[in-house]
Tab-separated table of C-alpha atoms and ligand atoms in Angstrom:
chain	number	residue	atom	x	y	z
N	1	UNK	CA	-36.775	-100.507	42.272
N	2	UNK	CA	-39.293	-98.169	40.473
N	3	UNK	CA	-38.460	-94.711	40.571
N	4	UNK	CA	-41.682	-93.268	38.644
N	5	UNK	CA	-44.673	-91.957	40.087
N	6	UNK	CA	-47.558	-94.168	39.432
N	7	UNK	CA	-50.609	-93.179	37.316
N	8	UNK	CA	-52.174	-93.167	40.417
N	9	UNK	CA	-49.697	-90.860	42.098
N	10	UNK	CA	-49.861	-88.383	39.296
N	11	UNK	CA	-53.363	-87.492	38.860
N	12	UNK	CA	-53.251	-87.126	42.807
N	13	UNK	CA	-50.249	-84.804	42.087
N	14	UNK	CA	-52.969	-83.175	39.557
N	15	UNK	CA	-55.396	-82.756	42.533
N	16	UNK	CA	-52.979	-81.170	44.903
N	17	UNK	CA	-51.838	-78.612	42.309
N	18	UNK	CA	-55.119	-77.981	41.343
N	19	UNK	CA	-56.732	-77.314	45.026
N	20	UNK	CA	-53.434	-74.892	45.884
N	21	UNK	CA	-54.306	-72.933	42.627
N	22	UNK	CA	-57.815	-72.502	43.398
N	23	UNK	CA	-57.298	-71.957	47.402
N	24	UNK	CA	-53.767	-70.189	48.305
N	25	UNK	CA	-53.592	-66.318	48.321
N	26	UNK	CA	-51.886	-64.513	45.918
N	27	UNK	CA	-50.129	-62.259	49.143
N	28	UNK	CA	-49.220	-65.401	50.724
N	29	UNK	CA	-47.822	-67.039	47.688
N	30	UNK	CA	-46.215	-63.794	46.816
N	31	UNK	CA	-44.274	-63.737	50.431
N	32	UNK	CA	-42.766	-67.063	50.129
N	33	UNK	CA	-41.703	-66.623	46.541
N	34	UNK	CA	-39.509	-63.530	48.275
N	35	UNK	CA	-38.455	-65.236	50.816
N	36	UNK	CA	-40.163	-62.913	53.110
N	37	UNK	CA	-41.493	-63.932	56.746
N	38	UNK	CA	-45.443	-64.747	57.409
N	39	UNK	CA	-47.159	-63.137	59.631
N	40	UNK	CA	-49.286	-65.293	61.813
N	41	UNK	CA	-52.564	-64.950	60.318
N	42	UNK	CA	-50.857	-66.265	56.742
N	43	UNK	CA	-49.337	-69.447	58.407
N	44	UNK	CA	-52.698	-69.701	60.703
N	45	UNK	CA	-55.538	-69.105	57.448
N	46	UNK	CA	-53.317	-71.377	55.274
N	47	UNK	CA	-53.553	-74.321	57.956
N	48	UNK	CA	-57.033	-73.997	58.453
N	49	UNK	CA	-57.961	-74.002	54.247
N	50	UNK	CA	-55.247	-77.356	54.468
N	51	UNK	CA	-57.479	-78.759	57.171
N	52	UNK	CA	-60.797	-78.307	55.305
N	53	UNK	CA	-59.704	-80.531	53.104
N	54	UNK	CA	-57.967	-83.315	55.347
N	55	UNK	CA	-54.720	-82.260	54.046
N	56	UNK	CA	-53.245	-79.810	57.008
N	57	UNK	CA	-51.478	-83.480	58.943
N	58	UNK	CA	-49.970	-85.076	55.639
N	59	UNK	CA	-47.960	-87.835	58.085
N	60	UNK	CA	-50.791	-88.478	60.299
N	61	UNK	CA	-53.179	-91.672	59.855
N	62	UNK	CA	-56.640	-91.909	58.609
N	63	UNK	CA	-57.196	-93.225	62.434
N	64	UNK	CA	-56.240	-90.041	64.011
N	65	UNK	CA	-57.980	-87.591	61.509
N	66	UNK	CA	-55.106	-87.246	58.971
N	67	UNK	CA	-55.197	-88.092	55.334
N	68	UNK	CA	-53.798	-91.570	56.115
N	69	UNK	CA	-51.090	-91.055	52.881
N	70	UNK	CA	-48.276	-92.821	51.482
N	71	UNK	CA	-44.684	-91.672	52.025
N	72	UNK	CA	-44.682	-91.343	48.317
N	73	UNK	CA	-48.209	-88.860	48.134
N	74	UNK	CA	-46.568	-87.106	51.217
N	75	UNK	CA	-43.431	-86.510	49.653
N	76	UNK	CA	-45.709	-85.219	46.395
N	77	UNK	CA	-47.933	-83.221	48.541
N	78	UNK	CA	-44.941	-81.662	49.886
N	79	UNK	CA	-43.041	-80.777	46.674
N	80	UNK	CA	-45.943	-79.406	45.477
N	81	UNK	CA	-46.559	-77.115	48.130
N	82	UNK	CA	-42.836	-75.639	47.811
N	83	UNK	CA	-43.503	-75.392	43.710
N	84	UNK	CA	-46.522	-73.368	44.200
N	85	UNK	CA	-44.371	-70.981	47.232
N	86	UNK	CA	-47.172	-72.186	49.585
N	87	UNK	CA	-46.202	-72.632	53.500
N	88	UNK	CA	-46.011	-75.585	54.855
N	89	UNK	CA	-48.100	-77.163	57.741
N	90	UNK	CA	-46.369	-76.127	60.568
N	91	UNK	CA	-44.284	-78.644	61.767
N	92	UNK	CA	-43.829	-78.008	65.460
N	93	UNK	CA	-47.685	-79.673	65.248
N	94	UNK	CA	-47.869	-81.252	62.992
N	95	UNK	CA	-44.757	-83.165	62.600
N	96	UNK	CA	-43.467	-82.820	65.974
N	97	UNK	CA	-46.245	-82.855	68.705
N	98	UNK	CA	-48.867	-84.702	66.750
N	99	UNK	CA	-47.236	-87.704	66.099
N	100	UNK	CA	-46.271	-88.068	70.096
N	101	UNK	CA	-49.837	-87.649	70.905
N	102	UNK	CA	-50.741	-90.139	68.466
N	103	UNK	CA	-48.501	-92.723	69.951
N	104	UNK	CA	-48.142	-91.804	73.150
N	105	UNK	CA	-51.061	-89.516	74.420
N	106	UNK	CA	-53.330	-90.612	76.808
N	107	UNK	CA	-57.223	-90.055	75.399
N	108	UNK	CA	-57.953	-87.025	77.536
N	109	UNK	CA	-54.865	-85.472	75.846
N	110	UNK	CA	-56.247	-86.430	72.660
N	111	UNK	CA	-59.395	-85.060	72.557
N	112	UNK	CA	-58.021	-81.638	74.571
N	113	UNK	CA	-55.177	-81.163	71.749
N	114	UNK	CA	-55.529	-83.456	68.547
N	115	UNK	CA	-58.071	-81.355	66.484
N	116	UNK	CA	-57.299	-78.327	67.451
N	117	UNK	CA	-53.469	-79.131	66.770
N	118	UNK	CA	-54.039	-79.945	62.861
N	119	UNK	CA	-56.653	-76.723	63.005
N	120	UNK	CA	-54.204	-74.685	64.774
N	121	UNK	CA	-56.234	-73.360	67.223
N	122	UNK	CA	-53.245	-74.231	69.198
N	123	UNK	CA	-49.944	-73.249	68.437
N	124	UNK	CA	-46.919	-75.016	70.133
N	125	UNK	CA	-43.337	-74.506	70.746
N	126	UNK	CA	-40.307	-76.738	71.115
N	127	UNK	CA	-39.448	-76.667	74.499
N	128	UNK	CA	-35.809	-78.714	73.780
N	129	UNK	CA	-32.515	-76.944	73.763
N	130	UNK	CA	-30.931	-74.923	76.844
N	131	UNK	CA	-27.709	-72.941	77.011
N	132	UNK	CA	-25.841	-76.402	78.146
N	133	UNK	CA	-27.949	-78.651	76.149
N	134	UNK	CA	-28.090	-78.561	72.351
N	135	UNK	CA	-26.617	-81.284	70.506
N	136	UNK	CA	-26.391	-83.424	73.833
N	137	UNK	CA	-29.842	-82.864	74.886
N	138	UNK	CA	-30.009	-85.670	77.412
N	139	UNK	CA	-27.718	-83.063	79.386
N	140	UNK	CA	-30.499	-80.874	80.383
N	141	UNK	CA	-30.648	-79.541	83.521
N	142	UNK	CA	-34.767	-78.029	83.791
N	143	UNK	CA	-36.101	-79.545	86.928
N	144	UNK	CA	-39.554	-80.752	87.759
N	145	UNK	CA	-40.384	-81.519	91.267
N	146	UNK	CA	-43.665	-83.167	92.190
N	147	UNK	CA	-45.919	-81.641	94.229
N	148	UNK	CA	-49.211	-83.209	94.918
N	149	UNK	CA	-51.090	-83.089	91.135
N	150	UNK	CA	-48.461	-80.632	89.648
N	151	UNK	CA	-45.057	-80.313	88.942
N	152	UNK	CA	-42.837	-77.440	90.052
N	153	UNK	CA	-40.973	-76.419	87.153
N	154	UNK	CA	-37.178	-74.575	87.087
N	155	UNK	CA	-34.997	-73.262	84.389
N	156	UNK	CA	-34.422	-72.587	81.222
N	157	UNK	CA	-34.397	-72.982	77.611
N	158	UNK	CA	-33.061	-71.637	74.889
N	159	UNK	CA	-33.799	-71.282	71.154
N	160	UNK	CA	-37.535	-71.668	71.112
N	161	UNK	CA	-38.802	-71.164	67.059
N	162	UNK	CA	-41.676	-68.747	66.895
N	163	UNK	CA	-42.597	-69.386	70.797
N	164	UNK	CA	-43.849	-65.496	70.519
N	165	UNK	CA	-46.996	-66.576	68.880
N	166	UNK	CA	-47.192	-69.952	70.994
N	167	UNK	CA	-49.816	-70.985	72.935
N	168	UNK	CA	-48.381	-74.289	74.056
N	169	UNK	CA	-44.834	-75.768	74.459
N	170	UNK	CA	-43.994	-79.269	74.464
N	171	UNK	CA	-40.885	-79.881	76.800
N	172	UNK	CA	-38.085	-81.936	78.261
N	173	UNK	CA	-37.361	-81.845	82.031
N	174	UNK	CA	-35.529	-83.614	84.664
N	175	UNK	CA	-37.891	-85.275	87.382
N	176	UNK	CA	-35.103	-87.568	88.514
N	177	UNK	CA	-30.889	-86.260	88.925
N	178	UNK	CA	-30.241	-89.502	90.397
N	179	UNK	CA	-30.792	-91.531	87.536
N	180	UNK	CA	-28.086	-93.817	86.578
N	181	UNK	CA	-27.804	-92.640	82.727
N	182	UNK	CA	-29.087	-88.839	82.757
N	183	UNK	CA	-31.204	-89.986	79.524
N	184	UNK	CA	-32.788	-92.161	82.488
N	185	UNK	CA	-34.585	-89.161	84.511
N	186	UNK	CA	-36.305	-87.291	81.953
N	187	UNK	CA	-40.161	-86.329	81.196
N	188	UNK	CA	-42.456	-85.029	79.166
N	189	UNK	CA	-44.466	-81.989	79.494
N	190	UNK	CA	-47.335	-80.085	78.008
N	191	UNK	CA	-46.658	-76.688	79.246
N	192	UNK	CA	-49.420	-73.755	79.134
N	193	UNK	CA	-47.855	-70.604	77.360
N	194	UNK	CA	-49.588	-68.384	79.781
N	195	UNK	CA	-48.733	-70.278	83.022
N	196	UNK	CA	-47.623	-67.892	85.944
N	197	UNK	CA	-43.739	-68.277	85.861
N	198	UNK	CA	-42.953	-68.062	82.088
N	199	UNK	CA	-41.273	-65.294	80.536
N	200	UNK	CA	-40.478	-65.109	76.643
N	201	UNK	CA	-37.734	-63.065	75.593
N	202	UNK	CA	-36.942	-62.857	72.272
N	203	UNK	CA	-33.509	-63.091	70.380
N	204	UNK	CA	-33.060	-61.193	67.048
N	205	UNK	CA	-30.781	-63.345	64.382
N	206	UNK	CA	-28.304	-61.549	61.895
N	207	UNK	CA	-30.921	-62.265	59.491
N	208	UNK	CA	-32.925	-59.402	60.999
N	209	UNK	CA	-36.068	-61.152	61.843
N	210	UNK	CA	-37.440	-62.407	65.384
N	211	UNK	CA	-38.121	-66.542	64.855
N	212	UNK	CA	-36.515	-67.940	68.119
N	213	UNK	CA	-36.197	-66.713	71.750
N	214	UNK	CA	-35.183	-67.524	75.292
N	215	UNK	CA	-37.658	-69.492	77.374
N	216	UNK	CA	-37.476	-68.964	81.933
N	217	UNK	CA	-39.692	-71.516	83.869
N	218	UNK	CA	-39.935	-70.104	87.147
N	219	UNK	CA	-42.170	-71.971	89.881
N	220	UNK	CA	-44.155	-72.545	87.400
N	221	UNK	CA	-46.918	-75.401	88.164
N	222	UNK	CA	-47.814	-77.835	85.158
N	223	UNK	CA	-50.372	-80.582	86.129
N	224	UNK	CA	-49.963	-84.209	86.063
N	225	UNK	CA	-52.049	-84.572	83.716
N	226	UNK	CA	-50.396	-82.524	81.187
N	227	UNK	CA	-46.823	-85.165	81.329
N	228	UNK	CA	-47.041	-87.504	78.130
N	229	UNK	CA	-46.897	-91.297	78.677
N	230	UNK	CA	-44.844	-92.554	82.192
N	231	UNK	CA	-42.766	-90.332	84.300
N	232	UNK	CA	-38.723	-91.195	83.377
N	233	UNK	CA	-39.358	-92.200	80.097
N	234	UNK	CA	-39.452	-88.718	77.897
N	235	UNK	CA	-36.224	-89.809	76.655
N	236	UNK	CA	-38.505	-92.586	74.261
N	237	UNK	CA	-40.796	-89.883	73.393
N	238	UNK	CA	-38.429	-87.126	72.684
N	239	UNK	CA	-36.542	-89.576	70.203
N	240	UNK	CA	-39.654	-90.540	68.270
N	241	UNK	CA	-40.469	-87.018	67.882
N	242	UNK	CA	-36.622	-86.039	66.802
N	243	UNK	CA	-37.297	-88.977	64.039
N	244	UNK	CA	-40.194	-87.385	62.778
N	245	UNK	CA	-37.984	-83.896	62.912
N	246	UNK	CA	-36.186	-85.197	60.404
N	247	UNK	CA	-38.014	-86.756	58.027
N	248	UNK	CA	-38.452	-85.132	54.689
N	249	UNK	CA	-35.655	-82.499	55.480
N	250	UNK	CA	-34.585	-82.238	52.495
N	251	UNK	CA	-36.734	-79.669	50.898
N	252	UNK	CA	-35.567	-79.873	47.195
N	253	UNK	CA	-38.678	-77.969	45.935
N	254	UNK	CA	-37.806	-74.932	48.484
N	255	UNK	CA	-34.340	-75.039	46.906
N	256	UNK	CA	-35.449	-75.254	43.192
N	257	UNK	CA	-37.661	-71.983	44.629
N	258	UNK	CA	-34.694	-70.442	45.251
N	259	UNK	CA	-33.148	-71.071	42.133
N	260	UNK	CA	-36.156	-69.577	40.176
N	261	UNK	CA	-36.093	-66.641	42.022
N	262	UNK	CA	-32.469	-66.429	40.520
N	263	UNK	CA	-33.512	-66.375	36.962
N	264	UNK	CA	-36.028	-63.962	37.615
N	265	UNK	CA	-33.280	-61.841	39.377
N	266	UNK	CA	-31.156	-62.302	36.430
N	267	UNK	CA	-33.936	-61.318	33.734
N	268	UNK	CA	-34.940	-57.991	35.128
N	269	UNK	CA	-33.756	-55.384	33.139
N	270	UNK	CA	-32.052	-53.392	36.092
N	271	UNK	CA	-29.917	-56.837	36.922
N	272	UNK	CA	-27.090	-55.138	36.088
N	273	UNK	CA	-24.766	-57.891	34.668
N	274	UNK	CA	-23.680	-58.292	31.495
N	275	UNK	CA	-24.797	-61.320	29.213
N	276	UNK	CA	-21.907	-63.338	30.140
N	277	UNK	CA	-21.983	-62.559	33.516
N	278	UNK	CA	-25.832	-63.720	33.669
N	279	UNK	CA	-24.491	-66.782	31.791
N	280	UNK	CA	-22.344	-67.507	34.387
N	281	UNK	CA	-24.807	-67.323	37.346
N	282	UNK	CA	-27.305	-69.572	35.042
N	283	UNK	CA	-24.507	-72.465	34.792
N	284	UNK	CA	-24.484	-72.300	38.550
N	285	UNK	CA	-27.879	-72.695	39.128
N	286	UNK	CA	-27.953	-75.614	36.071
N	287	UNK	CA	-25.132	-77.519	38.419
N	288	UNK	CA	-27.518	-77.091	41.537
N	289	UNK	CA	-29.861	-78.169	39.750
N	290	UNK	CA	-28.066	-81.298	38.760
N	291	UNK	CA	-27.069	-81.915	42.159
N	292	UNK	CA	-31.087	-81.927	43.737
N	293	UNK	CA	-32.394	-83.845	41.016
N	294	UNK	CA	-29.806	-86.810	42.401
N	295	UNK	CA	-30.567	-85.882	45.678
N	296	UNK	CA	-34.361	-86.296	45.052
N	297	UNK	CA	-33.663	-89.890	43.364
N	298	UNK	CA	-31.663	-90.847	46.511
N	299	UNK	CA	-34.744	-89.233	48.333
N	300	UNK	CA	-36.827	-91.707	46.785
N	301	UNK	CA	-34.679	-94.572	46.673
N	302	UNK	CA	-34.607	-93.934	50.586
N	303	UNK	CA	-38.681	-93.671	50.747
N	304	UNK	CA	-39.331	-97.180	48.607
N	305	UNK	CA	-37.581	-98.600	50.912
N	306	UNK	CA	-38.613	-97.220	54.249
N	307	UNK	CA	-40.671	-99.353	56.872
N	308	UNK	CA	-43.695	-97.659	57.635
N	309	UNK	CA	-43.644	-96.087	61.101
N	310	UNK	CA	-39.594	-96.746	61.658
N	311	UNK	CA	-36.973	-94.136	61.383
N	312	UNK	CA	-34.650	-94.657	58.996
N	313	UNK	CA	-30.950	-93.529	59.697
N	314	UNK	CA	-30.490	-92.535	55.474
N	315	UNK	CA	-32.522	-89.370	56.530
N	316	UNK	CA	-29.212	-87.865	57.558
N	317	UNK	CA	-27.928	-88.181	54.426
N	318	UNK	CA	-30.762	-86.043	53.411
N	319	UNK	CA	-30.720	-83.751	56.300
N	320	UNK	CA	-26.721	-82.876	55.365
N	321	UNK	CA	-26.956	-82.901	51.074
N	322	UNK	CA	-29.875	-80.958	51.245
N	323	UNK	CA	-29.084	-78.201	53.726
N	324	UNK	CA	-25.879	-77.582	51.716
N	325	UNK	CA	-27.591	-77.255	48.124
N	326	UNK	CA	-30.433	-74.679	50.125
N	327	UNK	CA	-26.689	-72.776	51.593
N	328	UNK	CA	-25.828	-72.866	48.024
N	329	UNK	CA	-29.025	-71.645	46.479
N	330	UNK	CA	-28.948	-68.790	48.403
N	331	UNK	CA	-25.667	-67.975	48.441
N	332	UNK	CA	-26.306	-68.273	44.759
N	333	UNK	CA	-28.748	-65.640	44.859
N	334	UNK	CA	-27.347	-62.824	47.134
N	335	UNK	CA	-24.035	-62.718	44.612
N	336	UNK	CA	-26.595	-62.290	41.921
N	337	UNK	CA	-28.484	-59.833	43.300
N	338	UNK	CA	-25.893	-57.322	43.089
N	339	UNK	CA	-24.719	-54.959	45.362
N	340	UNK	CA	-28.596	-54.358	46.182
N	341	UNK	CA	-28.736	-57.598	47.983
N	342	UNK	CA	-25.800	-56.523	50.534
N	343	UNK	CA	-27.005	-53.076	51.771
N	344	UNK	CA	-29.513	-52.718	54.591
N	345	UNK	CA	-33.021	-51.802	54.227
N	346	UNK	CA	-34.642	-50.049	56.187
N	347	UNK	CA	-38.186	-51.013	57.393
N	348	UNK	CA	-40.392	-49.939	60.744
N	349	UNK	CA	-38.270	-48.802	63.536
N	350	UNK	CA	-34.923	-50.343	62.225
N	351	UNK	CA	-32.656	-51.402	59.230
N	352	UNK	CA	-32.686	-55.149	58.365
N	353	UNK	CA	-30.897	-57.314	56.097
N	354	UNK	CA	-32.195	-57.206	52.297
N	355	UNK	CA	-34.365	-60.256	51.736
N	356	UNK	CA	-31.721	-62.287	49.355
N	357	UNK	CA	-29.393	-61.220	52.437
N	358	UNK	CA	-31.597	-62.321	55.190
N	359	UNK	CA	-32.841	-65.703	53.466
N	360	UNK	CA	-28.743	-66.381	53.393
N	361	UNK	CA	-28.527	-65.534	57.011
N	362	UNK	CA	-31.472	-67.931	57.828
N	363	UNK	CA	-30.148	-70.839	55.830
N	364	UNK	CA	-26.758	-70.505	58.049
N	365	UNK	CA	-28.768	-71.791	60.792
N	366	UNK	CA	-30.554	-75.187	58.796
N	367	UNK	CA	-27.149	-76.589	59.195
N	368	UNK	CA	-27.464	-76.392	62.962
N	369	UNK	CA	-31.302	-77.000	63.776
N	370	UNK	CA	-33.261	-80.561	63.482
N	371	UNK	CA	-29.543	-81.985	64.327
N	372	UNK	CA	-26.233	-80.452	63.772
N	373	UNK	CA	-24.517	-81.645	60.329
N	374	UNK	CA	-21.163	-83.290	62.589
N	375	UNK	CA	-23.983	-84.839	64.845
N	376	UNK	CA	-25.579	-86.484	61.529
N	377	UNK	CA	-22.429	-87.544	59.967
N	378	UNK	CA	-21.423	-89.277	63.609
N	379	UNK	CA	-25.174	-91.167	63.109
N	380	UNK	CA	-24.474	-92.011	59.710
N	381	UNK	CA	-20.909	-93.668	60.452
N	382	UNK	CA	-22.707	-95.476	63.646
N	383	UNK	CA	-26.210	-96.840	61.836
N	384	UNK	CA	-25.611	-96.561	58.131
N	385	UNK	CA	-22.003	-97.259	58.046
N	386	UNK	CA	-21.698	-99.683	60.851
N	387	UNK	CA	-18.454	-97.808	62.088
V	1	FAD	C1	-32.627	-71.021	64.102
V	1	FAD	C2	-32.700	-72.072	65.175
V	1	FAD	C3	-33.932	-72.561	65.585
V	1	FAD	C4	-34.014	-73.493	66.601
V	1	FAD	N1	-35.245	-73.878	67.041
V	1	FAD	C5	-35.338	-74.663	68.153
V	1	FAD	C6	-36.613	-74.935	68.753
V	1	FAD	O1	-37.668	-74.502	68.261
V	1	FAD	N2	-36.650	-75.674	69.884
V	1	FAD	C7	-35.521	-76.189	70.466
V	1	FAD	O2	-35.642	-76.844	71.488
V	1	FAD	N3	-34.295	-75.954	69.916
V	1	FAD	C8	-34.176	-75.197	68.793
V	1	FAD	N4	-32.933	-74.916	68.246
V	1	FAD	C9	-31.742	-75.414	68.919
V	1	FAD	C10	-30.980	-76.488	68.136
V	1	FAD	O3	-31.615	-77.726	68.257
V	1	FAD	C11	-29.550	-76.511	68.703
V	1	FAD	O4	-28.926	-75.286	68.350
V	1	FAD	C12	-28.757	-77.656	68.139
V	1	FAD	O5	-29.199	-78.873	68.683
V	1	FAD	C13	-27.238	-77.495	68.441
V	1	FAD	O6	-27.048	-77.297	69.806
V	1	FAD	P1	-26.153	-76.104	70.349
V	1	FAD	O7	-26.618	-74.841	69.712
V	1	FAD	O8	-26.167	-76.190	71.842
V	1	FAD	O9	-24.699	-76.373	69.810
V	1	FAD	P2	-23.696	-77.480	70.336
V	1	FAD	O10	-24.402	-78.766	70.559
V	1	FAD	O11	-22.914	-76.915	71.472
V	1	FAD	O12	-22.756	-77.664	69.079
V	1	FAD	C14	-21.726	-76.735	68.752
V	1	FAD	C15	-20.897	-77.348	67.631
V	1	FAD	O13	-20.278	-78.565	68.069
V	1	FAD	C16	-20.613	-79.621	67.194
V	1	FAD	N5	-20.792	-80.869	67.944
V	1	FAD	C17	-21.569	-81.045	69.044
V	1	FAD	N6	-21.516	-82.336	69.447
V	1	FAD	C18	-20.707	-82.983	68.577
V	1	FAD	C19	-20.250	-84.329	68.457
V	1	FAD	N7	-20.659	-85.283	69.305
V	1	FAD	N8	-19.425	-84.641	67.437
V	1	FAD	C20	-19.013	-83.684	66.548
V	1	FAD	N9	-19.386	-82.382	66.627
V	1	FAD	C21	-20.228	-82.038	67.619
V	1	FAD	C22	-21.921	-79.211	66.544
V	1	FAD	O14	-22.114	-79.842	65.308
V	1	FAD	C23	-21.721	-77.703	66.397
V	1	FAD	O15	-20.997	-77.414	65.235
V	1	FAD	C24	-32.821	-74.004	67.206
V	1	FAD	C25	-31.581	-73.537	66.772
V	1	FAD	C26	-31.503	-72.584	65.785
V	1	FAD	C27	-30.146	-72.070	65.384
C-alpha cells in the first residue's frame, strides 16, 4: 500500500494552498486561528468564494456540479483548509443534505435546492435528535399525518446546530406507528424554516456561545412534494446521510491548529511560565503530535482502501481517536494559558467563557455529536470486529 501523495496530488495540494492564500480574509482566518465563532456572513462569503471555484461540495460528483475528487484530493483539500484556519464548507449541506439529494432527490428537488445548497443561498438544519431520541434515533416519536398534498406535522426536536440562521431543515418523522420495526414507519422531510407552526428556541452551552437549539412543529403543513424518495423508507436515507456524517471526522489539521496556537501561547512574553515549565507543555504537544501523525496514516490506510460510494465501518475508529486527541489539544491549551484562560470575560450583555475555555467546552460535546463514542465502539465490535 502506498502511503505518499502522488506528484499529481501534490502540486494539486500546491493549488489549493495557493487559491486560500490569495482568496480567504485575513478576519476570517484570524477567527478560526482563535478559536472564535463566525458570524454568518464569514461562513456564508467563504462558501460562496469556495463555490466560484467548484470547490465549495469537495464529496460531490462532477455529475451533480461538484469537483468530482478523489478521497485522497478531498482529504488534501480538507487538511489544507484547517492548516490555513479557513472554515470549512458547511457540512449540514454539503455533507449531509447534498449527498441525499444526489441519490435520492427527485429532479424537481434538484433543481429547487442543489445549486443553491453548494452556494448557500440556502442554509439547512438537522432536523434528527428529540428529547427521547438521540443515540436510538429510530425511537422518534414526531408525527406526520397526511392530509390531502401535505403533511400535518407534530413534535419536537432537540439539538438543532445553528438552526437560528437556517432557512431549511431536513427531518425525520413518523408517518406510520404501526409499523412492525419502528425503523419501518419513518420519512423524510424538507421542512420550510418559516412555515406557520415552527418555533426556534435557542439553548446556550457552558461554552458560552448559542450553536444548537430546541425545534416545536406545531400543525405545521409540509407538502408532498417536499418528502425525499418513498414514504416509510427515511430510515435508508437517514443512514446514508449518517455515513456521510462521519466521514472524514477526524480533523487532524484542526487539532495540529490547536497545538500551534499552544506554542504561540507559550512564546508570548506575558506566558508566564518558566522555561521548564514551557518545556513541559511543548513535550505534550510533541506526544500529540505523535499520536495524529499515526492517526493520519491509519486515516489513509482506511481511504486507499475504501470503495467509492460505500461506508466504511473503520470511520469509527477515526470518529473516537480523533475526538480524543482534539479533547486533548485543548485541554492542552487551557492549562497553558494560565489562569487567564479560566476566568470569564466579559463581552455584550454577559460574561462568557475565555476562548481557550470555551473551545474546551465545545470539544466536550464532539464526543457526543455525529455518533456517541460507546455507540461507535458497539459498531466497531459488530462490523469491524465481527463480535
Ligand atoms: C453540540 C451538539 C450538536 C448537535 N447537533 C445536532 C444537530 O444539528 N441535529 C440533530 O439532529 N442532532 C444534533 N445533536 C444531537 C446528537 O446527535 C445526540 O446528542 C446524540 O445522538 C446522543 O443522543 P442523546 O443526547 O439523546 O444521548 P443518549 O443517546 O441518551 O446517550 C446518553 C449516553 O448513553 C450512551 N449510550 C446510548 N446508547 C448506548 C448503547 N447502545 N450502548 C452504549 N452506550 C450507549 C451514549 O454514548 C451517551 O454516553 C447534537 C448534539 C450536540 C451535543
Amino acid at each position: 500500500m502506498d502511503l505518499t501523495f502522488s506528484s499529481e496530488d501534490l502540486a494539486f495540494r500546491d493549488e489549493v494552498r495557493a487559491f486560500i492564500a490569495a482568496n480567504l480574509s485575513p478576519e476570517t482566518r484570524r477567527k478560526v486561528e482563535e478559536g472564535r465563532a463566525l458570524d454568518k456572513a464569514d461562513v456564508v462569503d467563504w462558501q460562496r468564494t469556495l463555490n466560484t471555484r467548484g470547490w465549495a461540495t469537495p464529496s460531490w460528483p462532477a455529475s451533480a456540479g461538484g469537483p468530482g475528487w478523489s478521497a485522497v484530493q478531498r482529504y488534501i483539500f480538507m487538511d489544507e483548509l484547517y492548516a490555513a484556519c479557513a472554515p470549512e464548507p458547511l457540512s449540514f449541506n454539503v455533507s449531509m443534505i447534498g449527498p441525499v439529494l444526489i441519490q435520492y432527490g427527485n429532479d424537481d428537488q434538484k433543481a429547487r435546492f442543489l445549486n443553491a445548497t453548494a452556494n448557500l443561498d440556502v442554509w439547512w438544519a438537522q432536523g434528527f435528535s428529540e428529547p427521547g431520541a438521540g443515540s436510538d434515533l429510530a425511537a422518534l416519536s414526531t408525527t406526520a399525518v397526511r392530509d390531502g398534498d401535505h403533511y400535518v406535522v407534530n413534535g419536537q426536536k432537540l439539538w438543532q446546530g445553528m438552526a437560528q440562521r437556517a432557512d431549511w431543515m431536513f427531518t425525520l418523522v413518523r408517518t406510520d406507528p404501526t409499523a412492525p420495526k419502528k425503523q419501518g414507519g419513518i420519512s423524510f422531510l424538507l421542512v420550510d424554516l418559516k412555515s406557520p407552526g415552527v418555533t426556534i428556541r435557542p439553548i446556550i452551552t457552558i461554552d458560552g456561545r448559542h450553536e444548537v437549539n430546541e425545534v416545536f412543529l406545531e400543525d405545521v403543513r409540509v407538502p408532498v412534494s417536499d418528502r425525499i424518495g418513498e414514504e416509510n423508507q427515511g430510515w435508508t436515507y437517514a443512514k446514508y446521510l449518517l455515513s456521510n456524517e462521519r466521514t472524514g471526522i477526524a480533523r487532524i489539521g484542526m487539532t495540529r491548529r490547536v497545538l500551534a496556537r499552544v506554542e504561540t501561547v507559550l512564546a508570548a512574553a506575558d506566558s508566564g511560565w518558566s522555561d521548564a515549565e514551557s518545556a513541559r507543555f511543548v513535550h505534550e504537544a510533541r506526544v500529540i503530535h505523535a499520536d495524529l501523525r499515526a492517526l493520519e496514516i491509519t486515516q489513509l490506510r482506511v481511504l486507499a482502501a475504501q470503495q467509492a460510494g460505500q461506508a466504511d465501518p473503520r470511520s469509527s475508529i477515526l470518529k473516537i481517536k480523533g475526538v480524543e486527541l482534539r479533547q486533548a489539544a485543548s485541554e492542552l491549551l487551557l492549562r497553558a494559558t494560565g489562569p487567564a484562560g479560566y476566568a470569564f470575560v466579559y463581552e455584550g450583555d454577559g460574561e462568557a467563557p475565555s476562548e481557550a475555555a470555551s473551545n474546551y467546552f465545545t470539544l466536550r460535546a464532539a464526543s457526543i455529536y455525529g455518533g456517541a463514542s460507546e455507540v461507535q465502539k458497539n459498531i466497531i465490535a459488530s462490523s469491524v470486529l465481527g463480535l
